[in-house]
GROMACS .gro file of C-alpha atoms in nm:
model
  378
    1GLN     CA    1   1.777   1.252   1.715
    2ASN     CA    2   2.004   0.944   1.618
    3ALA     CA    3   2.295   0.987   1.725
    4VAL     CA    4   2.302   1.135   2.089
    5ASP     CA    5   2.601   0.906   2.213
    6VAL     CA    6   2.597   0.615   1.997
    7PHE     CA    7   2.449   0.570   1.658
    8THR     CA    8   2.093   0.455   1.678
    9ASP     CA    9   1.863   0.336   1.404
   10CYS     CA   10   1.533   0.468   1.512
   11PRO     CA   11   1.495   0.736   1.851
   12SER     CA   12   1.171   0.575   1.918
   13ARG     CA   13   1.192   0.209   1.837
   14GLU     CA   14   1.574   0.113   1.832
   15ARG     CA   15   1.778   0.284   2.144
   16ALA     CA   16   2.088   0.099   2.076
   17PRO     CA   17   2.354   0.106   1.808
   18TRP     CA   18   2.338  -0.166   1.523
   19LEU     CA   19   2.641  -0.243   1.296
   20CYS     CA   20   2.583  -0.198   0.910
   21ASP     CA   21   2.352   0.091   0.974
   22SER     CA   22   2.644   0.276   1.155
   23TYR     CA   23   2.884   0.193   0.835
   24PHE     CA   24   2.642   0.446   0.640
   25THR     CA   25   2.573   0.686   0.970
   26GLY     CA   26   2.970   0.709   0.971
   27PRO     CA   27   3.059   0.968   0.692
   28ALA     CA   28   2.754   1.166   0.761
   29GLU     CA   29   2.870   1.241   1.090
   30HIS     CA   30   3.222   1.363   0.942
   31PHE     CA   31   3.033   1.602   0.764
   32PHE     CA   32   2.777   1.716   1.005
   33THR     CA   33   3.033   1.782   1.281
   34GLY     CA   34   3.364   1.780   1.131
   35LYS     CA   35   3.443   1.484   1.375
   36ASN     CA   36   3.383   1.117   1.413
   37GLU     CA   37   3.363   1.097   1.788
   38ILE     CA   38   3.054   0.935   1.798
   39GLU     CA   39   3.207   0.649   1.571
   40GLN     CA   40   3.517   0.653   1.760
   41THR     CA   41   3.283   0.545   2.114
   42PHE     CA   42   3.059   0.340   1.930
   43LEU     CA   43   3.402   0.168   1.771
   44ARG     CA   44   3.557   0.123   2.105
   45ASN     CA   45   3.303  -0.027   2.296
   46PHE     CA   46   3.346  -0.369   2.103
   47ALA     CA   47   3.698  -0.336   2.258
   48LEU     CA   48   3.579  -0.224   2.590
   49ALA     CA   49   3.391  -0.546   2.659
   50ASP     CA   50   3.561  -0.843   2.844
   51GLU     CA   51   3.326  -1.085   2.659
   52PHE     CA   52   3.017  -1.105   2.482
   53PRO     CA   53   2.876  -1.427   2.665
   54TYR     CA   54   2.564  -1.532   2.492
   55LEU     CA   55   2.761  -1.551   2.140
   56PRO     CA   56   3.003  -1.786   1.970
   57GLU     CA   57   3.377  -1.750   2.016
   58GLY     CA   58   3.493  -1.488   1.810
   59MET     CA   59   3.164  -1.322   1.727
   60VAL     CA   60   3.089  -0.950   1.804
   61PRO     CA   61   2.686  -0.823   1.853
   62MET     CA   62   2.491  -0.713   1.580
   63CYS     CA   63   2.341  -0.449   1.818
   64TYR     CA   64   2.553  -0.296   2.129
   65PRO     CA   65   2.564  -0.212   2.374
   66GLY     CA   66   2.315  -0.477   2.484
   67ASP     CA   67   2.302  -0.855   2.577
   68HIS     CA   68   2.178  -1.087   2.319
   69ILE     CA   69   2.030  -1.374   2.590
   70ASN     CA   70   1.864  -1.522   2.277
   71LYS     CA   71   2.194  -1.609   2.117
   72ASN     CA   72   2.121  -1.464   1.820
   73PHE     CA   73   2.362  -1.267   1.597
   74ILE     CA   74   2.415  -1.151   1.250
   75PRO     CA   75   2.727  -1.249   1.073
   76ASN     CA   76   2.715  -1.014   0.800
   77TRP     CA   77   2.682  -0.729   1.024
   78SER     CA   78   3.018  -0.856   1.173
   79MET     CA   79   3.162  -0.803   0.825
   80TRP     CA   80   3.016  -0.445   0.815
   81PHE     CA   81   3.197  -0.391   1.147
   82ILE     CA   82   3.517  -0.456   0.968
   83LEU     CA   83   3.430  -0.243   0.686
   84GLU     CA   84   3.338   0.010   0.877
   85LEU     CA   85   3.661   0.018   1.091
   86ALA     CA   86   3.836   0.043   0.729
   87ASN     CA   87   3.650   0.336   0.612
   88TYR     CA   88   3.678   0.516   0.971
   89PHE     CA   89   4.071   0.468   0.963
   90LYS     CA   90   4.048   0.645   0.599
   91ARG     CA   91   3.843   0.932   0.732
   92THR     CA   92   4.029   0.990   1.042
   93GLY     CA   93   4.370   0.812   1.071
   94ASP     CA   94   4.295   0.678   1.418
   95ARG     CA   95   4.561   0.413   1.460
   96GLU     CA   96   4.501   0.352   1.817
   97THR     CA   97   4.143   0.248   1.761
   98VAL     CA   98   4.231   0.020   1.451
   99ASP     CA   99   4.514  -0.135   1.662
  100LEU     CA  100   4.278  -0.156   1.994
  101LEU     CA  101   4.005  -0.381   1.764
  102ARG     CA  102   4.269  -0.600   1.627
  103PRO     CA  103   4.193  -0.857   1.861
  104ARG     CA  104   3.805  -0.859   1.730
  105VAL     CA  105   3.898  -0.811   1.392
  106GLU     CA  106   4.127  -1.148   1.405
  107GLY     CA  107   3.847  -1.343   1.631
  108LEU     CA  108   3.611  -1.239   1.348
  109LEU     CA  109   3.838  -1.386   1.068
  110LYS     CA  110   3.890  -1.717   1.256
  111PHE     CA  111   3.501  -1.763   1.290
  112TYR     CA  112   3.426  -1.724   0.920
  113ALA     CA  113   3.709  -1.946   0.863
  114GLN     CA  114   3.503  -2.241   1.033
  115TYR     CA  115   3.262  -2.192   0.742
  116GLN     CA  116   3.454  -2.221   0.428
  117ASN     CA  117   3.375  -2.474   0.201
  118ALA     CA  118   3.644  -2.644  -0.007
  119ASP     CA  119   3.637  -2.368  -0.268
  120GLY     CA  120   3.694  -2.100  -0.006
  121ALA     CA  121   3.314  -1.963  -0.008
  122LEU     CA  122   3.091  -1.922   0.340
  123GLU     CA  123   2.859  -2.195   0.304
  124ASN     CA  124   2.553  -2.254   0.553
  125LEU     CA  125   2.668  -1.960   0.785
  126PRO     CA  126   2.470  -1.965   1.149
  127GLY     CA  127   2.275  -1.702   1.267
  128TRP     CA  128   2.023  -1.419   1.097
  129VAL     CA  129   2.216  -1.418   0.780
  130PHE     CA  130   2.079  -1.084   0.678
  131VAL     CA  131   2.136  -0.912   0.324
  132GLU     CA  132   1.835  -0.660   0.261
  133TRP     CA  133   1.511  -0.601   0.371
  134SER     CA  134   1.364  -0.758   0.058
  135HIS     CA  135   1.353  -1.128  -0.143
  136ALA     CA  136   1.726  -1.099  -0.119
  137ASN     CA  137   1.646  -1.217   0.247
  138HIS     CA  138   1.440  -1.496   0.172
  139PRO     CA  139   1.560  -1.806   0.364
  140LYS     CA  140   1.588  -2.046   0.092
  141LEU     CA  141   1.863  -1.794  -0.043
  142VAL     CA  142   2.044  -1.678   0.231
  143LYS     CA  143   2.028  -1.987   0.455
  144ASP     CA  144   2.059  -2.283   0.188
  145GLY     CA  145   2.414  -2.334   0.124
  146VAL     CA  146   2.623  -2.051  -0.052
  147ASN     CA  147   2.487  -1.726  -0.026
  148TRP     CA  148   2.664  -1.499  -0.281
  149PRO     CA  149   2.599  -1.158  -0.157
  150SER     CA  150   2.749  -1.271   0.187
  151ASN     CA  151   3.061  -1.388   0.005
  152MET     CA  152   3.088  -1.060  -0.168
  153THR     CA  153   3.088  -0.909   0.137
  154TYR     CA  154   3.315  -1.158   0.293
  155ALA     CA  155   3.585  -1.098  -0.016
  156ASP     CA  156   3.564  -0.726   0.065
  157VAL     CA  157   3.623  -0.766   0.426
  158LEU     CA  158   3.921  -1.003   0.353
  159ALA     CA  159   4.070  -0.733   0.118
  160LYS     CA  160   4.012  -0.447   0.416
  161ALA     CA  161   4.141  -0.640   0.673
  162ALA     CA  162   4.456  -0.695   0.484
  163ARG     CA  163   4.552  -0.323   0.452
  164LEU     CA  164   4.455  -0.245   0.802
  165TYR     CA  165   4.674  -0.504   0.955
  166ASN     CA  166   4.950  -0.583   0.685
  167ARG     CA  167   4.788  -0.932   0.610
  168PRO     CA  168   4.919  -1.017   0.246
  169GLU     CA  169   4.776  -1.347   0.279
  170LEU     CA  170   4.401  -1.243   0.331
  171VAL     CA  171   4.468  -1.028  -0.010
  172GLU     CA  172   4.521  -1.365  -0.205
  173GLN     CA  173   4.213  -1.539  -0.051
  174SER     CA  174   4.006  -1.208  -0.125
  175LYS     CA  175   4.113  -1.222  -0.502
  176LYS     CA  176   4.050  -1.621  -0.543
  177LEU     CA  177   3.706  -1.565  -0.389
  178LYS     CA  178   3.599  -1.281  -0.606
  179SER     CA  179   3.700  -1.518  -0.908
  180LEU     CA  180   3.504  -1.807  -0.765
  181ILE     CA  181   3.188  -1.538  -0.750
  182ARG     CA  182   3.254  -1.438  -1.093
  183LYS     CA  183   3.250  -1.790  -1.228
  184ARG     CA  184   2.968  -1.910  -1.044
  185ALA     CA  185   2.776  -1.636  -0.938
  186TYR     CA  186   2.727  -1.490  -1.253
  187ASP     CA  187   2.523  -1.648  -1.513
  188GLY     CA  188   2.594  -1.439  -1.838
  189VAL     CA  189   2.334  -1.178  -1.766
  190TRP     CA  190   2.298  -1.139  -1.359
  191PHE     CA  191   2.449  -1.231  -1.061
  192ARG     CA  192   2.254  -1.473  -0.853
  193ASP     CA  193   2.191  -1.501  -0.501
  194ASN     CA  194   2.224  -1.863  -0.441
  195ALA     CA  195   2.437  -2.135  -0.560
  196LYS     CA  196   2.137  -2.344  -0.568
  197HIS     CA  197   1.850  -2.152  -0.653
  198PRO     CA  198   1.797  -1.966  -0.971
  199ASP     CA  199   1.625  -1.635  -0.808
  200VAL     CA  200   1.816  -1.306  -0.898
  201THR     CA  201   1.768  -1.005  -0.687
  202GLU     CA  202   1.827  -0.646  -0.779
  203THR     CA  203   2.045  -0.599  -0.469
  204CYS     CA  204   2.286  -0.884  -0.540
  205GLN     CA  205   2.380  -0.663  -0.863
  206TYR     CA  206   2.473  -0.364  -0.611
  207TYR     CA  207   2.637  -0.643  -0.410
  208ALA     CA  208   2.839  -0.744  -0.669
  209PHE     CA  209   2.959  -0.345  -0.793
  210PHE     CA  210   2.974  -0.216  -0.444
  211HIS     CA  211   3.225  -0.482  -0.364
  212GLY     CA  212   3.434  -0.469  -0.634
  213ILE     CA  213   3.327  -0.804  -0.749
  214ALA     CA  214   3.212  -0.652  -1.068
  215THR     CA  215   3.280  -0.317  -1.269
  216PRO     CA  216   3.134  -0.134  -1.533
  217ARG     CA  217   3.452  -0.270  -1.748
  218SER     CA  218   3.452  -0.634  -1.673
  219HIS     CA  219   3.032  -0.668  -1.706
  220PRO     CA  220   2.939  -0.343  -1.972
  221GLU     CA  221   2.606  -0.500  -2.068
  222LEU     CA  222   2.498  -0.579  -1.712
  223TRP     CA  223   2.597  -0.235  -1.599
  224LYS     CA  224   2.407  -0.071  -1.877
  225LYS     CA  225   2.064  -0.214  -1.770
  226LEU     CA  226   2.115  -0.110  -1.423
  227ILE     CA  227   2.211   0.267  -1.526
  228HIS     CA  228   1.922   0.279  -1.800
  229ASP     CA  229   1.631   0.037  -1.679
  230PHE     CA  230   1.658   0.001  -1.343
  231GLY     CA  231   1.612   0.281  -1.043
  232PRO     CA  232   1.316   0.462  -0.873
  233GLU     CA  233   1.095   0.395  -1.163
  234ARG     CA  234   1.184   0.057  -1.292
  235GLN     CA  235   0.877  -0.107  -1.121
  236ALA     CA  236   0.646   0.157  -1.221
  237LYS     CA  237   0.761   0.093  -1.604
  238GLY     CA  238   0.741  -0.285  -1.563
  239LEU     CA  239   1.104  -0.376  -1.653
  240TYR     CA  240   1.269  -0.698  -1.568
  241ARG     CA  241   0.971  -0.846  -1.362
  242ASP     CA  242   1.163  -1.159  -1.290
  243VAL     CA  243   1.417  -0.976  -1.100
  244TRP     CA  244   1.317  -0.886  -0.739
  245PRO     CA  245   1.342  -0.515  -0.660
  246SER     CA  246   1.543  -0.394  -0.401
  247ASN     CA  247   1.468  -0.185  -0.098
  248ALA     CA  248   1.569   0.130   0.106
  249PHE     CA  249   1.803  -0.022   0.333
  250ILE     CA  250   2.031  -0.136   0.153
  251GLY     CA  251   2.008  -0.207  -0.179
  252ASN     CA  252   1.873   0.139  -0.295
  253LEU     CA  253   2.152   0.322  -0.106
  254MET     CA  254   2.430   0.097  -0.266
  255ARG     CA  255   2.297   0.163  -0.620
  256LEU     CA  256   2.342   0.565  -0.513
  257ILE     CA  257   2.707   0.500  -0.402
  258VAL     CA  258   2.786   0.270  -0.696
  259LEU     CA  259   2.635   0.555  -0.954
  260LYS     CA  260   2.860   0.811  -0.730
  261ARG     CA  261   3.172   0.624  -0.748
  262GLU     CA  262   3.149   0.554  -1.125
  263GLY     CA  263   3.079   0.945  -1.210
  264PHE     CA  264   2.726   0.976  -1.274
  265ASP     CA  265   2.614   1.235  -1.062
  266ALA     CA  266   2.366   1.434  -1.212
  267GLN     CA  267   2.180   1.057  -1.223
  268VAL     CA  268   2.241   1.045  -0.867
  269LYS     CA  269   2.062   1.357  -0.799
  270ARG     CA  270   1.779   1.241  -0.996
  271GLU     CA  271   1.747   0.946  -0.821
  272ILE     CA  272   1.756   1.098  -0.466
  273ARG     CA  273   1.446   1.272  -0.539
  274GLY     CA  274   1.289   0.978  -0.678
  275TYR     CA  275   1.376   0.720  -0.383
  276TYR     CA  276   1.373   1.000  -0.111
  277LEU     CA  277   1.152   1.292  -0.171
  278LYS     CA  278   0.833   1.151  -0.102
  279MET     CA  279   0.974   1.085   0.252
  280ALA     CA  280   1.079   1.407   0.317
  281HIS     CA  281   0.733   1.537   0.226
  282SER     CA  282   0.542   1.295   0.419
  283THR     CA  283   0.726   1.328   0.729
  284GLY     CA  284   1.062   1.540   0.729
  285THR     CA  285   1.273   1.238   0.785
  286LEU     CA  286   1.417   0.944   0.588
  287TRP     CA  287   1.295   0.586   0.622
  288GLU     CA  288   1.392   0.254   0.668
  289TYR     CA  289   1.203   0.069   0.416
  290ASP     CA  290   1.073   0.247   0.071
  291ARG     CA  291   0.716   0.248   0.219
  292PRO     CA  292   0.626   0.395   0.549
  293GLU     CA  293   0.583   0.076   0.748
  294ALA     CA  294   0.863   0.028   0.946
  295SER     CA  295   1.107   0.313   1.136
  296CYS     CA  296   1.064   0.653   0.945
  297ASN     CA  297   1.347   0.821   1.080
  298HIS     CA  298   1.625   0.574   1.040
  299GLY     CA  299   2.010   0.684   1.084
  300PHE     CA  300   2.162   0.514   0.813
  301ALA     CA  301   1.949   0.738   0.581
  302SER     CA  302   2.167   1.036   0.669
  303HIS     CA  303   2.415   0.886   0.437
  304ILE     CA  304   2.213   1.087   0.194
  305ALA     CA  305   2.326   1.403   0.312
  306TYR     CA  306   2.692   1.286   0.293
  307VAL     CA  307   2.586   1.234  -0.077
  308LEU     CA  308   2.466   1.560  -0.152
  309TYR     CA  309   2.778   1.722  -0.009
  310ARG     CA  310   2.989   1.507  -0.195
  311ASP     CA  311   2.805   1.542  -0.556
  312VAL     CA  312   2.590   1.837  -0.548
  313LEU     CA  313   2.781   2.087  -0.305
  314GLY     CA  314   3.117   1.951  -0.444
  315VAL     CA  315   3.332   1.918  -0.150
  316TYR     CA  316   3.437   1.548  -0.237
  317ASP     CA  317   3.661   1.533   0.099
  318VAL     CA  318   3.779   1.696   0.386
  319SER     CA  319   4.066   1.528   0.517
  320PRO     CA  320   4.188   1.673   0.863
  321THR     CA  321   4.505   1.422   0.796
  322GLU     CA  322   4.619   1.601   0.512
  323LYS     CA  323   4.495   1.928   0.574
  324LEU     CA  324   4.331   1.939   0.221
  325VAL     CA  325   3.963   2.005   0.137
  326TYR     CA  326   3.894   1.801  -0.190
  327LEU     CA  327   3.634   1.967  -0.442
  328ARG     CA  328   3.495   1.833  -0.745
  329MET     CA  329   3.248   2.040  -0.938
  330ILE     CA  330   3.013   1.864  -1.155
  331ASP     CA  331   2.699   1.942  -1.385
  332SER     CA  332   2.451   1.829  -1.127
  333GLY     CA  333   2.205   2.071  -1.302
  334LEU     CA  334   2.204   2.311  -1.037
  335GLU     CA  335   2.308   2.683  -1.140
  336HIS     CA  336   2.375   2.797  -0.771
  337CYS     CA  337   2.444   2.614  -0.470
  338LYS     CA  338   2.597   2.672  -0.108
  339GLY     CA  339   2.705   2.471   0.203
  340VAL     CA  340   2.888   2.486   0.539
  341ILE     CA  341   3.088   2.191   0.678
  342PRO     CA  342   3.270   2.199   1.028
  343VAL     CA  343   3.598   2.109   1.067
  344GLY     CA  344   3.686   2.100   1.432
  345GLU     CA  345   3.604   2.431   1.558
  346GLU     CA  346   3.609   2.604   1.236
  347CYS     CA  347   3.436   2.517   0.907
  348VAL     CA  348   3.423   2.511   0.515
  349ASP     CA  349   3.235   2.746   0.360
  350ILE     CA  350   3.149   2.737   0.024
  351GLU     CA  351   2.921   2.907  -0.257
  352TRP     CA  352   2.932   2.846  -0.635
  353THR     CA  353   2.711   2.972  -0.961
  354ARG     CA  354   2.745   2.778  -1.268
  355GLU     CA  355   2.788   3.051  -1.589
  356GLY     CA  356   2.816   2.810  -1.884
  357ASN     CA  357   3.081   2.537  -1.873
  358LYS     CA  358   3.245   2.729  -1.568
  359PHE     CA  359   3.182   2.771  -1.180
  360VAL     CA  360   3.250   3.049  -1.003
  361VAL     CA  361   3.328   2.957  -0.653
  362GLU     CA  362   3.384   3.137  -0.310
  363LEU     CA  363   3.581   2.931  -0.061
  364SER     CA  364   3.637   2.984   0.305
  365LEU     CA  365   3.862   2.707   0.475
  366PRO     CA  366   3.982   2.646   0.820
  367GLN     CA  367   4.352   2.795   0.901
  368GLY     CA  368   4.600   2.544   0.787
  369TYR     CA  369   4.402   2.398   0.532
  370ASN     CA  370   4.447   2.400   0.141
  371TYR     CA  371   4.231   2.285  -0.128
  372LYS     CA  372   4.275   2.061  -0.423
  373MET     CA  373   4.026   2.053  -0.747
  374LEU     CA  374   4.011   1.669  -0.843
  375ASP     CA  375   3.865   1.743  -1.203
  376GLY     CA  376   4.051   2.027  -1.280
  377ARG     CA  377   3.753   2.271  -1.326
  378SER     CA  378   3.782   2.638  -1.219
   0.00000   0.00000   0.00000
């Protein structure tokens, strides 16, 4: 319903594709279909346009195809465009699309450079600066001076663009910005959202870990708080009332991705139930907000299927360029699981049963593919 010809947020309300949402939808397409044909079409549309007449030079539309005659745009979404392109290339190896979009990426980098202050941080970004559907998007935090989540995203963008187009100078710029954020945004307990205001949001913490500003090794006390005290039940328990909570788009999802990255697989499974099971029971779909007050069938939330494939079923990745299926069997609390993942015109068919500390796996692979067990379990 959300991907007829391009990614769409909501089949009833928003029948055109928004950036950022598409970053999270792309991996789901890969696992649902074995291809990324819709994502390729979506990305190439940005290269095919001669111009975007209502936008500043270098900027790309927040939602496209579509003309934004009110001249509005989301600078953050153009950053997620670059991050998505990097992930798309990693999944597909499609260098042609990456090269086709280089002028757009170079134009965006020039656009951002206009708003760098003397320290190298983006300040007073124009347009609709968007971090999340929560207090993290309060005007004083996103529009008044330096917004740190936007700069965390920008630092990640610089590193990804450097790798995509062999721009080593961008690596150094990214490292300097990350160092600046660690010094200026972190107050010893939390990462603050804005250089001028003391507000702390849950989402800002996830931005820091998601974009590589912080790690469990560099900020162990903050990590412990996030692991043990935050999550679907944090507000009900009344913990850290001075930290503004996240919403489904995109803080809660970023949390799950960060947990997954660090190997907290069983916790990811529990928290998926905590965040999303009420949605599935209520409407059979997954929502834009954590309450049924907006779209109740939102495309980005398909990323949860991708998480389930990787961290419950155990098919960590399917690489068409390497002809490899990466398996990672973890103790998610299930005794049995099975699933099918298309790969071109064939599929990966896997079923496993846990017997004590061992996984007994039945696996069928596409012709010419091999598998690799990432954690060494048999």
